[in-house]
Short mmCIF file of C-alpha atoms and ligand atoms in Angstrom, two decimals:
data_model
loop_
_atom_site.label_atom_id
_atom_site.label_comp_id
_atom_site.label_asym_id
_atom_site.label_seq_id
_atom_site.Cartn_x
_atom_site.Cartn_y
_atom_site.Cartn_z
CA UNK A 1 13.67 26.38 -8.30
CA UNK A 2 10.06 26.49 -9.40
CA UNK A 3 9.60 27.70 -13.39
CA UNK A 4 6.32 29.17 -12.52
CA UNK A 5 6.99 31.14 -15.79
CA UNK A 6 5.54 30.55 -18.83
CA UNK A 7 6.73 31.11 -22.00
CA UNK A 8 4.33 33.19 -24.51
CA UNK A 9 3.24 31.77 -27.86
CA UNK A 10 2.91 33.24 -30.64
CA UNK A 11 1.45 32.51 -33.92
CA UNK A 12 1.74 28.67 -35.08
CA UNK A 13 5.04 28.38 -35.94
CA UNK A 14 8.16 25.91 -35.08
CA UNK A 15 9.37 28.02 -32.67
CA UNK A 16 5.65 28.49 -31.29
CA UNK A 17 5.30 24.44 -30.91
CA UNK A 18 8.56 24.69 -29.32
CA UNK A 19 7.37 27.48 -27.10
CA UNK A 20 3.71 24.61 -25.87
CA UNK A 21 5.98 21.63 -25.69
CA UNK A 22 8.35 23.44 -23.10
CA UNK A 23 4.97 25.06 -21.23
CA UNK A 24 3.55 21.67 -20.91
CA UNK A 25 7.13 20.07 -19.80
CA UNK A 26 7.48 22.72 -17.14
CA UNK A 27 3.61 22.48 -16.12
CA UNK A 28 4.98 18.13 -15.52
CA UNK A 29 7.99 19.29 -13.39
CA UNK A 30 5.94 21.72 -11.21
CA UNK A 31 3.77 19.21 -10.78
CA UNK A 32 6.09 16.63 -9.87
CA UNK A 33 8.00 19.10 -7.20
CA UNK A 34 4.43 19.84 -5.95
CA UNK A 35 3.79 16.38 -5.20
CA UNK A 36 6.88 15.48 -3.53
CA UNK A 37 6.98 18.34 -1.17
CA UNK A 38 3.34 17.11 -0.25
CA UNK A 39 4.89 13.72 0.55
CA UNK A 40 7.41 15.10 2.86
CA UNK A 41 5.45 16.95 4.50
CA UNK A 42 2.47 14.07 5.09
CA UNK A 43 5.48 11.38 5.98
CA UNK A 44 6.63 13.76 8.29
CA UNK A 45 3.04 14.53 10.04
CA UNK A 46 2.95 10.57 9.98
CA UNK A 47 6.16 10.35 11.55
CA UNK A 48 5.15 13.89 14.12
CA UNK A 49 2.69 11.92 15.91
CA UNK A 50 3.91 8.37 17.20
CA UNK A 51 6.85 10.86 18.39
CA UNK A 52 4.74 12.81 20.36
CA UNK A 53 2.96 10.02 22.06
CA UNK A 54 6.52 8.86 23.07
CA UNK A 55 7.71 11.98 24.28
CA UNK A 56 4.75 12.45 26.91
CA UNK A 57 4.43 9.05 28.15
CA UNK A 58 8.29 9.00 28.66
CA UNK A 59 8.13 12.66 30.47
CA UNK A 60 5.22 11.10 32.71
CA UNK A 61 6.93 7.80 33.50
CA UNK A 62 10.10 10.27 34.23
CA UNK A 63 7.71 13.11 36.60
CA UNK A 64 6.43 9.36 38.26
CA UNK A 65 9.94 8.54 39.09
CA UNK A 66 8.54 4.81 38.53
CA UNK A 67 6.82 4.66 41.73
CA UNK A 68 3.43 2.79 40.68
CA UNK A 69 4.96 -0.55 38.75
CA UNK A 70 1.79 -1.32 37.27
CA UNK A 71 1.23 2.22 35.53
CA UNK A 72 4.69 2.26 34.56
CA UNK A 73 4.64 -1.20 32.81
CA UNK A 74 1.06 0.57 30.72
CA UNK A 75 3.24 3.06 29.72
CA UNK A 76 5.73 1.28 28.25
CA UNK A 77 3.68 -0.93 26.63
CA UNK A 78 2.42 1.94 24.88
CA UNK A 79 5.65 3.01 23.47
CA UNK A 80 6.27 -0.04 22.26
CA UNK A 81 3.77 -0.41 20.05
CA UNK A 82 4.06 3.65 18.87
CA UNK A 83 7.39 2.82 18.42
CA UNK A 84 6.39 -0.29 16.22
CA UNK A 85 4.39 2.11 14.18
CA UNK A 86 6.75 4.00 13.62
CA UNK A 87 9.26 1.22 12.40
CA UNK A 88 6.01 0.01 10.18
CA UNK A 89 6.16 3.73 8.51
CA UNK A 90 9.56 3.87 8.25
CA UNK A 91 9.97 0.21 6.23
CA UNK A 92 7.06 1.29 3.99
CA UNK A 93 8.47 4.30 3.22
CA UNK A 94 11.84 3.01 2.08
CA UNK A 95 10.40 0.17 0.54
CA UNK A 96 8.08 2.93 -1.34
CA UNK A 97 11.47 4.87 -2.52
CA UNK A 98 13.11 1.50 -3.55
CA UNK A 99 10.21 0.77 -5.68
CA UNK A 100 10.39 4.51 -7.37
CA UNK A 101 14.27 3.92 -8.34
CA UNK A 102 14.52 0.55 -9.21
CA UNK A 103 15.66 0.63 -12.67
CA UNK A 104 18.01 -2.26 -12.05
CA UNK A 105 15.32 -4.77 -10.75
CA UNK A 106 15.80 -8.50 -11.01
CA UNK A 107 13.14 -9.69 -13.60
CA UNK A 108 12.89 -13.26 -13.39
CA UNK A 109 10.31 -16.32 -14.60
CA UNK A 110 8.05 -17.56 -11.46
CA UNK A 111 5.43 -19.36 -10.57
CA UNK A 112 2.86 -17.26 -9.18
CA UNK A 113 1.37 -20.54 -7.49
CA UNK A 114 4.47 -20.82 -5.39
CA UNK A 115 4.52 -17.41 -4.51
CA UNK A 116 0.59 -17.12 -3.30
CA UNK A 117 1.27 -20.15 -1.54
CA UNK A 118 3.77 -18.37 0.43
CA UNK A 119 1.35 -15.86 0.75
CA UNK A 120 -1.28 -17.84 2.52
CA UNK A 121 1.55 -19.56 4.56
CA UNK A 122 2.49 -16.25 5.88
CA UNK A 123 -0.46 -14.17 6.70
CA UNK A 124 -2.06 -17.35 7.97
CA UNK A 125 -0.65 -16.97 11.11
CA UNK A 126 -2.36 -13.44 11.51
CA UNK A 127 -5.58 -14.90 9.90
CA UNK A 128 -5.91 -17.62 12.68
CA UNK A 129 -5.65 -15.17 15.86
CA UNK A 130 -9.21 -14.27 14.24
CA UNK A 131 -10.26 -17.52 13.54
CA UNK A 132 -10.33 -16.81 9.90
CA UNK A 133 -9.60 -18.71 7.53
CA UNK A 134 -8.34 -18.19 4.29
CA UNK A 135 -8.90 -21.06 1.27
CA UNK A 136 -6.50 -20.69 -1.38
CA UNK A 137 -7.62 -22.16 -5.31
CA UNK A 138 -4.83 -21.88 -7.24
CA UNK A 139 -2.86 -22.94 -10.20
CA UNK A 140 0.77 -22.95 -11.59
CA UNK A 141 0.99 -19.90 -13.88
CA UNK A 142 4.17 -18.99 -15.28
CA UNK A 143 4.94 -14.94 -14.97
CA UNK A 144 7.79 -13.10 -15.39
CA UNK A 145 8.65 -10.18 -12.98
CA UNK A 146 10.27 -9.46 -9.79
CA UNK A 147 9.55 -12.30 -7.63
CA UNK A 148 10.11 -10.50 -4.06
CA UNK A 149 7.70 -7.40 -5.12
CA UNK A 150 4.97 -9.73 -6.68
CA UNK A 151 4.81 -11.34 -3.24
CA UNK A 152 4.58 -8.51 -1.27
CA UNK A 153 1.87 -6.92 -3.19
CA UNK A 154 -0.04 -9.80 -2.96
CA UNK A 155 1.15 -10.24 0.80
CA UNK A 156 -0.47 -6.66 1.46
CA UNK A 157 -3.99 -6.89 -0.06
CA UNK A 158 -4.32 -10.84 1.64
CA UNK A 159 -2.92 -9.28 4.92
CA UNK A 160 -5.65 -6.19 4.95
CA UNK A 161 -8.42 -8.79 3.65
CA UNK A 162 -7.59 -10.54 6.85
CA UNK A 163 -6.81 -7.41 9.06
CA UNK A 164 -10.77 -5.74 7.98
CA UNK A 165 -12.33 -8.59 8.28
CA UNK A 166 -14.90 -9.80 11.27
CA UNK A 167 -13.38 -12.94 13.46
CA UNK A 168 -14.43 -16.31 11.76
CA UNK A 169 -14.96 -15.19 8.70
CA UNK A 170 -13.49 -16.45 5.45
CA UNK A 171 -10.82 -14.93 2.76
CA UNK A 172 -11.35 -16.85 -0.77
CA UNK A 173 -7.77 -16.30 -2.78
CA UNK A 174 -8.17 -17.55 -6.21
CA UNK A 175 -6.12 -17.17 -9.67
CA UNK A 176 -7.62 -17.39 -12.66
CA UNK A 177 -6.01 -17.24 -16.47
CA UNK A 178 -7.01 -15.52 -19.52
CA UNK A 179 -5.15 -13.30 -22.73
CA UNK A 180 -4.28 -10.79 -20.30
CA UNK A 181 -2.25 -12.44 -17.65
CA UNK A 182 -3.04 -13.99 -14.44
CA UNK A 183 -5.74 -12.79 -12.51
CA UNK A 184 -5.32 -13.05 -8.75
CA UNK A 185 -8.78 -12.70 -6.67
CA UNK A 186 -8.54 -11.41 -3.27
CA UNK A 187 -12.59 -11.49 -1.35
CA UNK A 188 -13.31 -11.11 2.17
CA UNK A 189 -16.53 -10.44 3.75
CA UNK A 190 -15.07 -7.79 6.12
CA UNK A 191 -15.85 -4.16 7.30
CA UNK A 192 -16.06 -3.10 3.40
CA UNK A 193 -14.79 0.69 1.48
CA UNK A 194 -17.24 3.39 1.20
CA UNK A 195 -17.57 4.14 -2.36
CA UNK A 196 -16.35 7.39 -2.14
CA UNK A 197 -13.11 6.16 -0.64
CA UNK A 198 -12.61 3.77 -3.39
CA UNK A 199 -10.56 6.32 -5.56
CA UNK A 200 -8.08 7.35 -2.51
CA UNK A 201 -7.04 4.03 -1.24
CA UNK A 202 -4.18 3.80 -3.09
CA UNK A 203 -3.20 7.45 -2.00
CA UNK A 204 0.63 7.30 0.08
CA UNK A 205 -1.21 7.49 3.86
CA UNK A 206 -4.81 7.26 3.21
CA UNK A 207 -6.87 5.72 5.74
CA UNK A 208 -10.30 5.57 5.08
CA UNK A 209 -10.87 4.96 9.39
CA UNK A 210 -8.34 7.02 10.46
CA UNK A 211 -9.44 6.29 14.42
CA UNK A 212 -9.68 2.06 14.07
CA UNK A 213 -6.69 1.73 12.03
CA UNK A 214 -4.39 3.70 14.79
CA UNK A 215 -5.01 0.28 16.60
CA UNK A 216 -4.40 -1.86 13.89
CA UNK A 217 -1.47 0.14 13.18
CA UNK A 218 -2.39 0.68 9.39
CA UNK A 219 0.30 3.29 8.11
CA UNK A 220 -1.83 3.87 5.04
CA UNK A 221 1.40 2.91 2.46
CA UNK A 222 0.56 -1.13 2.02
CA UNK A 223 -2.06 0.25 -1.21
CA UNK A 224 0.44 2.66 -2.72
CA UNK A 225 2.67 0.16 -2.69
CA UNK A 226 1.07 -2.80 -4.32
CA UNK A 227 -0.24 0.26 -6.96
CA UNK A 228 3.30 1.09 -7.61
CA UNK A 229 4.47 -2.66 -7.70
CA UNK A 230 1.15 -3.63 -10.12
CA UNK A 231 2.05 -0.74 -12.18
CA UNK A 232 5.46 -1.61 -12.46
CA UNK A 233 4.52 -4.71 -14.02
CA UNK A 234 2.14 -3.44 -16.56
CA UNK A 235 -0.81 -4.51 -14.81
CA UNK A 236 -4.23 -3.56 -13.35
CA UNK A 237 -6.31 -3.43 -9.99
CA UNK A 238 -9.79 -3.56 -9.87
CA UNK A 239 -11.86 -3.41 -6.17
CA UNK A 240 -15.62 -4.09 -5.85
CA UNK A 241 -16.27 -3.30 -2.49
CA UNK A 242 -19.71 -2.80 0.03
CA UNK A 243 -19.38 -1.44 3.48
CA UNK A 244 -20.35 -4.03 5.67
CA UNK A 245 -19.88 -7.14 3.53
CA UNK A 246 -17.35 -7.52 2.05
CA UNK A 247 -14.44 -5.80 -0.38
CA UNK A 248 -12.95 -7.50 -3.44
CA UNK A 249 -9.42 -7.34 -5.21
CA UNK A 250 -8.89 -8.08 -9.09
CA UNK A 251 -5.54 -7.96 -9.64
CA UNK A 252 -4.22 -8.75 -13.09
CA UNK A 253 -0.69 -9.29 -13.90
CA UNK A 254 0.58 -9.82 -17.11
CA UNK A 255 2.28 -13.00 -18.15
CA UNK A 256 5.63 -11.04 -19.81
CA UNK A 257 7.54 -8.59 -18.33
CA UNK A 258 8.17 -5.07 -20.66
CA UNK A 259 10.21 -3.07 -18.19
P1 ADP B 1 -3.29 0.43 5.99
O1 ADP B 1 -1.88 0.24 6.40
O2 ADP B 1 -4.00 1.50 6.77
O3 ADP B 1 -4.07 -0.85 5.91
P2 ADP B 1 -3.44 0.47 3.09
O4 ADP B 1 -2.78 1.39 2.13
O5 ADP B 1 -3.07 -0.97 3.02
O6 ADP B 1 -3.18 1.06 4.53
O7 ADP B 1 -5.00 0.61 2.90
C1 ADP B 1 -5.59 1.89 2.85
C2 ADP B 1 -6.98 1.86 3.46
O8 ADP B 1 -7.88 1.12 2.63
C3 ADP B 1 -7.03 1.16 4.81
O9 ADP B 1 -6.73 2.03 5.85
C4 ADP B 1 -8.47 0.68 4.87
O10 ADP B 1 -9.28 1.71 5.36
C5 ADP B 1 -8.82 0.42 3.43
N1 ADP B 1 -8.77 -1.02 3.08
C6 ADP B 1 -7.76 -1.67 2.43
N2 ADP B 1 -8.07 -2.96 2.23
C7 ADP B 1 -9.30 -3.16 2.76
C8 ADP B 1 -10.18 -4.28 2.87
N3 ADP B 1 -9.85 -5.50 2.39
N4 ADP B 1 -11.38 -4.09 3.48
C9 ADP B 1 -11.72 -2.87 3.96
N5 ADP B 1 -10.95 -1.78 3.89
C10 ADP B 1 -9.75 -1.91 3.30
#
């Protein structure tokens, strides 16, 4: 249940300090339900509407009783890839609850080198359907964290940096070192973030082009997820960003791991 009660305080007291310190404890937990119940209910609108697109083209392909091949074979192409979305939301969404419980995670020394290296292996193969190319300056720096998390953070930001940008274009990845930690650079020259979407785009299913990303197939999670990762780790994100030339990621990760 919801303590929408609270309790009245009186005087300045013990009992009255008591009295604020349970208020603003309950005001925490009523936050904390309201924000979960707003995540169900936007994973399950995310979830409502591949379904539906399913449901209709399978009702049409069953009222066509398959007679035109071609149409058929457009139809089904199309539920592949809605049901691809909805595997993509699905995946992010565990991975999101994995990351929110993971008070047993496997902390470990890495090079970060290795792991961006893996990076740029990886999402080079999406990079060159667009003939873009993505050059890579790194150097070893030692970190301590979880190894499989730091690389799909950085896998996520490299991967949009590729997936917003114009065809031959170029992606600079680049880690530099100071007292802080490593700082990983992510710049592409691509479509860019309004600067009033700046503060959302690490909101669980914000878009900031809901219509283009449908086709890219965007489920809005890959930000809240390198957030929660990044945070995890004690560090910081930073994005400089101008619509129409080009968006930039400062990530900074800190050397030691605190837990
Ligand atoms: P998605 O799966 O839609 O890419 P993300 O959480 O990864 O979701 O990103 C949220 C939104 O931020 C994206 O839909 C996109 O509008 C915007 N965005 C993220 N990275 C970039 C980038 N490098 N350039 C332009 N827009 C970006």
């Amino acid at each position: 249940g919801n303590l929408k009660q609270r309790v009245e305080v009186i005087g300045n007291d013990e009992i009255a300090r008591l009295c604020n310190a349970f208020n603003e404890m309950n005001e925490k937990i009523n936050k904390i339900d309201r924000e979960r119940r707003q995540f169900v209910a936007d994973a399950s609108h995310e979830l409502k509407s591949p379904l539906a697109s399913i449901n209709v083209l399978v009702e049409s392909l069953i009222s066509s009783e398959l007679e035109n091949k071609e149409m058929a074979m457009e139809f089904l192409k199309d539920i592949n890839s809605e049901i691809n979305r909805l595997t993509n939301i699905v995946n992010n969404l565990l991975e999101l609850t994995k990351l929110e419980g993971s008070f047993g995670m496997k902390v470990e020394k890495f090079d970060l080198n290795d792991v961006c290296l893996q990076v740029v292996r990886r999402v080079g193969y999406i990079a060159k359907t667009k003939n873009i190319e993505i050059f890579y300056d790194g150097q070893s720096v030692e970190i301590e964290g979880n190894r499989d998390n730091i690389f799909r953070a950085l896998y996520n930001v490299v991967e949009n940096a590729v997936k917003y940008s114009y065809e031959f274009s170029r992606v600079d990845f680049w880690v530099e070192r100071d007292y802080r930690g490593a700082i990983v650079h992510i710049k592409d020259h691509g479509v860019g973030i309004p600067e009033e979407d700046l503060p959302k785009i690490f909101e669980r299913f914000y878009r900031v082009d809901k219509t283009r990303d449908r086709k890219t197939g965007g489920s809005g999670l890959g930000l809240s997820i390198v957030n929660e990762i990044i945070k995890k780790h004690n560090g910081s994100i930073e994005v400089k960003s101008r619509v129409g030339e080009g968006t930039e990621f400062i990530i900074i990760i800190p050397y030691e791991y605190k837990g």
